[in-house]
Amino acid sequence: MPFDIDCVSDHLAPQRHLRLATLVRLRWLAVAGQSAAVLGVAFGLGFELPLAACLAVIALSAGLNVALRLIFPPNHRLREPAAGLLLAYDLLQLAALLFLTGGLTNPFAVMFLAPVMISATALSPRTTAALGALVVGCASLLAYRHMPLPWPVEDGLELPQLYVLGLWIALMLALVFIGVYAWRVSEEGRELAQALSATELVLAREQHLSALDGLAAAAAHELGTPLATIALVAKELERALSPGAHGDDLALLREQVTRCRDILQKLTSLDGQGAPYERMAVRHMLEEIAAPHRNFGVAIEVRAEGAAELEPHWRRNPIVLYGIGNIVENAVDFAREQVRVTARWSAERMVVEIADDGPGFAPEMLARLGEPYVSTRSGGSEPSEAGGLGLGFFIAKTLLERSGARLDLGNAAAPETGARVKIVWPRARFAEPGPAPGPVAAAASPGFGALAGVGER
């Protein structure tokens, strides 16, 4: 059943680390590009420029790469402050090279965007904003203070100040747009990857709990032989000893041995496909899901609407148990007095609807529900517990959709209030109504336990 999602979220908290090898490779690429550009302008186009100073600036980056390779192992991961400092160095090195070759009028000034974009995809917004501020300062200085742009005229090319201002504004707009866009896309990717990892942890935990009955059955098989020996010895002792002071003790011993054998017999039956509690009627399964949430001051009503002879028998599955249980838990958190869990079925489909009498979903949040880390706790109701329809609801929705369900989210029609979550499965996902089948029939039934091996015992 549902457990503390905050623990999973804390365990999977993202670490803002950047591989040193990534920065070193990118800097080597920059060194190669800068060298090719400088040498091409000097010898290919024959333009005059401070070649020695430019090569010295480029050599600094090459020397830094060599030093980093010698000091740190190839797989070293930089913490955020160190990664930010290296990216800041790259910006300053580029600014120095641009100062020697025309400042902001140099077409390669657009490369100011590269370190900021790298930071936006891998580091925090604070570090990215600091690098962006450094770009603004360098670009503003280079707009008015720089050496002449290499050009085939004696005094170089002088562009109008208004045009240079336009270049500065264009660079600033590109900086903001690309930085924000890269950060938003990478952040969504990180959130989705983290949430999917949490989903896998939840499913693994539920599968582990589901497998305990198999372990119990194995233990029962192992205990069967010594327990039979104890029963045989107790029986022989009872026959050999005349009635006396130990008669009652021997009778009690045989009684308890018989009781243990009955318990072990039940445990060994759990590994069979037609075992008790392996399949239950839908209404009974929903009662089991709702039971842990009945002690929080909110009434939970479980309804069953449909022909009794068509009622599906649900195979126990961690995916569905957790998914429905998490939605019921959220409904209890937001409900004022009552939560209704309604099951409807027909020959074509199976529907489970969870409804509460709380304030309902906020309109601005309704379209985003099911995305990771979207919470409605700041809405109209204010339950005391932290967290909410964020990672937990994302996991529940992901697991239920994995089982073949379709989720419809909405609010009750006026004048009623409250949220409504409708979960719809095709009827083929359920076993046919009737008693639990034997091993052959169960293996052929299309119940939930056949879904990708999840929930199989």
Short mmCIF file of N, CA, C and O in Angstrom, two decimals, residues 334-383:
data_model
loop_
_atom_site.label_atom_id
_atom_site.label_comp_id
_atom_site.label_asym_id
_atom_site.label_seq_id
_atom_site.Cartn_x
_atom_site.Cartn_y
_atom_site.Cartn_z
N PHE A 334 -8.00 15.48 1.38
CA PHE A 334 -8.70 16.69 0.98
C PHE A 334 -10.19 16.68 1.32
O PHE A 334 -10.84 17.72 1.25
N ALA A 335 -10.74 15.51 1.65
CA ALA A 335 -12.18 15.42 1.89
C ALA A 335 -12.55 16.11 3.19
O ALA A 335 -11.75 16.19 4.14
N ARG A 336 -13.78 16.61 3.22
CA ARG A 336 -14.31 17.20 4.47
C ARG A 336 -14.92 16.12 5.36
O ARG A 336 -14.62 16.05 6.55
N GLU A 337 -15.79 15.30 4.77
CA GLU A 337 -16.47 14.29 5.57
C GLU A 337 -16.48 12.91 4.94
O GLU A 337 -16.51 11.91 5.65
N GLN A 338 -16.47 12.81 3.62
CA GLN A 338 -16.73 11.52 2.99
C GLN A 338 -15.92 11.34 1.71
O GLN A 338 -15.66 12.30 0.97
N VAL A 339 -15.52 10.11 1.47
CA VAL A 339 -14.92 9.68 0.21
C VAL A 339 -15.71 8.49 -0.30
O VAL A 339 -16.03 7.59 0.47
N ARG A 340 -16.05 8.51 -1.57
CA ARG A 340 -16.80 7.41 -2.18
C ARG A 340 -15.91 6.70 -3.20
O ARG A 340 -15.33 7.34 -4.08
N VAL A 341 -15.82 5.39 -3.06
CA VAL A 341 -15.09 4.55 -4.02
C VAL A 341 -16.12 3.66 -4.69
O VAL A 341 -16.71 2.80 -4.05
N THR A 342 -16.34 3.90 -5.96
CA THR A 342 -17.41 3.21 -6.68
C THR A 342 -16.82 2.34 -7.78
O THR A 342 -15.99 2.82 -8.57
N ALA A 343 -17.25 1.09 -7.84
CA ALA A 343 -16.84 0.17 -8.89
C ALA A 343 -18.04 -0.10 -9.80
O ALA A 343 -19.14 -0.40 -9.32
N ARG A 344 -17.82 0.04 -11.09
CA ARG A 344 -18.85 -0.29 -12.09
C ARG A 344 -18.23 -1.20 -13.13
O ARG A 344 -17.07 -1.03 -13.50
N TRP A 345 -19.02 -2.16 -13.61
CA TRP A 345 -18.48 -3.06 -14.60
C TRP A 345 -19.56 -3.44 -15.60
O TRP A 345 -20.76 -3.33 -15.34
N SER A 346 -19.08 -3.84 -16.75
CA SER A 346 -19.96 -4.34 -17.79
C SER A 346 -19.17 -5.39 -18.57
O SER A 346 -18.05 -5.74 -18.19
N ALA A 347 -19.72 -5.85 -19.64
CA ALA A 347 -19.01 -6.85 -20.44
C ALA A 347 -17.84 -6.24 -21.20
O ALA A 347 -16.98 -6.97 -21.69
N GLU A 348 -17.80 -4.91 -21.33
CA GLU A 348 -16.76 -4.25 -22.12
C GLU A 348 -15.68 -3.58 -21.28
O GLU A 348 -14.52 -3.52 -21.70
N ARG A 349 -16.02 -3.09 -20.09
CA ARG A 349 -15.03 -2.33 -19.35
C ARG A 349 -15.25 -2.44 -17.85
O ARG A 349 -16.30 -2.89 -17.39
N MET A 350 -14.24 -2.00 -17.11
CA MET A 350 -14.28 -1.95 -15.66
C MET A 350 -13.89 -0.54 -15.22
O MET A 350 -12.90 0.00 -15.69
N VAL A 351 -14.69 0.07 -14.35
CA VAL A 351 -14.47 1.46 -13.93
C VAL A 351 -14.40 1.51 -12.41
O VAL A 351 -15.22 0.91 -11.72
N VAL A 352 -13.40 2.23 -11.89
CA VAL A 352 -13.31 2.55 -10.47
C VAL A 352 -13.25 4.07 -10.37
O VAL A 352 -12.39 4.70 -10.98
N GLU A 353 -14.17 4.65 -9.61
CA GLU A 353 -14.22 6.11 -9.45
C GLU A 353 -14.02 6.46 -7.99
O GLU A 353 -14.70 5.91 -7.11
N ILE A 354 -13.08 7.37 -7.73
CA ILE A 354 -12.82 7.87 -6.37
C ILE A 354 -13.26 9.32 -6.32
O ILE A 354 -12.80 10.14 -7.12
N ALA A 355 -14.18 9.64 -5.42
CA ALA A 355 -14.74 10.99 -5.31
C ALA A 355 -14.70 11.43 -3.86
O ALA A 355 -14.91 10.63 -2.96
N ASP A 356 -14.42 12.72 -3.64
CA ASP A 356 -14.45 13.27 -2.29
C ASP A 356 -15.33 14.50 -2.27
O ASP A 356 -15.79 14.97 -3.32
N ASP A 357 -15.60 15.02 -1.08
CA ASP A 357 -16.45 16.21 -0.94
C ASP A 357 -15.62 17.43 -0.53
O ASP A 357 -16.12 18.32 0.13
N GLY A 358 -14.35 17.44 -0.91
CA GLY A 358 -13.48 18.57 -0.60
C GLY A 358 -13.62 19.70 -1.60
O GLY A 358 -14.61 19.79 -2.34
N PRO A 359 -12.62 20.59 -1.67
CA PRO A 359 -12.72 21.75 -2.57
C PRO A 359 -12.51 21.40 -4.03
O PRO A 359 -12.77 22.22 -4.91
N GLY A 360 -11.99 20.21 -4.34
CA GLY A 360 -11.76 19.83 -5.73
C GLY A 360 -10.41 20.32 -6.23
O GLY A 360 -9.65 20.99 -5.53
N PHE A 361 -10.10 19.98 -7.47
CA PHE A 361 -8.86 20.42 -8.09
C PHE A 361 -8.95 21.89 -8.47
O PHE A 361 -9.96 22.34 -9.00
N ALA A 362 -7.87 22.62 -8.21
CA ALA A 362 -7.82 24.01 -8.66
C ALA A 362 -7.80 24.04 -10.18
O ALA A 362 -7.10 23.25 -10.82
N PRO A 363 -8.58 24.94 -10.81
CA PRO A 363 -8.66 24.96 -12.28
C PRO A 363 -7.29 25.10 -12.95
O PRO A 363 -7.03 24.47 -13.98
N GLU A 364 -6.41 25.93 -12.36
CA GLU A 364 -5.11 26.14 -13.01
C GLU A 364 -4.20 24.93 -12.87
O GLU A 364 -3.21 24.80 -13.60
N MET A 365 -4.52 24.00 -11.93
CA MET A 365 -3.69 22.82 -11.74
C MET A 365 -4.24 21.59 -12.45
O MET A 365 -3.52 20.62 -12.64
N LEU A 366 -5.50 21.63 -12.86
CA LEU A 366 -6.16 20.45 -13.39
C LEU A 366 -5.45 19.92 -14.63
O LEU A 366 -5.28 18.71 -14.80
N ALA A 367 -5.02 20.84 -15.52
CA ALA A 367 -4.39 20.40 -16.76
C ALA A 367 -3.00 19.81 -16.53
O ALA A 367 -2.50 19.06 -17.37
N ARG A 368 -2.38 20.11 -15.40
CA ARG A 368 -1.00 19.65 -15.15
C ARG A 368 -0.94 18.46 -14.21
O ARG A 368 0.14 17.93 -13.97
N LEU A 369 -2.06 18.04 -13.64
CA LEU A 369 -2.05 16.92 -12.72
C LEU A 369 -1.55 15.66 -13.43
O LEU A 369 -1.96 15.38 -14.56
N GLY A 370 -0.70 14.93 -12.76
CA GLY A 370 -0.09 13.76 -13.36
C GLY A 370 1.34 14.00 -13.79
O GLY A 370 2.08 13.06 -14.05
N GLU A 371 1.74 15.29 -13.88
CA GLU A 371 3.14 15.60 -14.13
C GLU A 371 3.90 15.47 -12.81
O GLU A 371 3.34 15.68 -11.74
N PRO A 372 5.19 15.14 -12.87
CA PRO A 372 5.94 15.00 -11.60
C PRO A 372 6.08 16.33 -10.88
O PRO A 372 6.27 17.38 -11.50
N TYR A 373 5.95 16.29 -9.56
CA TYR A 373 6.17 17.43 -8.66
C TYR A 373 5.18 18.56 -8.88
O TYR A 373 5.50 19.72 -8.70
N VAL A 374 3.97 18.23 -9.27
CA VAL A 374 2.88 19.20 -9.32
C VAL A 374 2.00 18.95 -8.11
O VAL A 374 1.44 17.87 -7.95
N SER A 375 1.89 19.93 -7.20
CA SER A 375 1.17 19.76 -5.95
C SER A 375 0.02 20.74 -5.86
O SER A 375 0.13 21.88 -6.31
N THR A 376 -1.07 20.29 -5.26
CA THR A 376 -2.23 21.16 -5.05
C THR A 376 -2.37 21.54 -3.58
O THR A 376 -3.41 22.02 -3.16
N ARG A 377 -1.34 21.32 -2.80
CA ARG A 377 -1.45 21.59 -1.37
C ARG A 377 -1.62 23.07 -1.05
O ARG A 377 -2.04 23.42 0.03
N SER A 378 -1.27 23.91 -1.98
CA SER A 378 -1.43 25.34 -1.74
C SER A 378 -2.79 25.85 -2.17
O SER A 378 -3.04 27.03 -2.23
N GLY A 379 -3.68 24.92 -2.53
CA GLY A 379 -4.99 25.31 -2.99
C GLY A 379 -5.93 25.64 -1.88
O GLY A 379 -5.58 26.05 -0.79
N GLY A 380 -7.25 25.44 -2.15
CA GLY A 380 -8.25 25.87 -1.20
C GLY A 380 -8.20 25.15 0.11
O GLY A 380 -8.38 25.73 1.16
N SER A 381 -8.01 23.86 0.12
CA SER A 381 -7.92 23.12 1.37
C SER A 381 -6.49 23.10 1.82
O SER A 381 -5.57 23.16 1.05
N GLU A 382 -6.28 22.95 3.11
CA GLU A 382 -4.94 22.96 3.64
C GLU A 382 -4.78 21.82 4.62
O GLU A 382 -4.83 22.01 5.82
N PRO A 383 -4.61 20.62 4.14
CA PRO A 383 -4.37 19.52 5.04
C PRO A 383 -3.09 19.73 5.81
O PRO A 383 -2.19 20.42 5.38
#
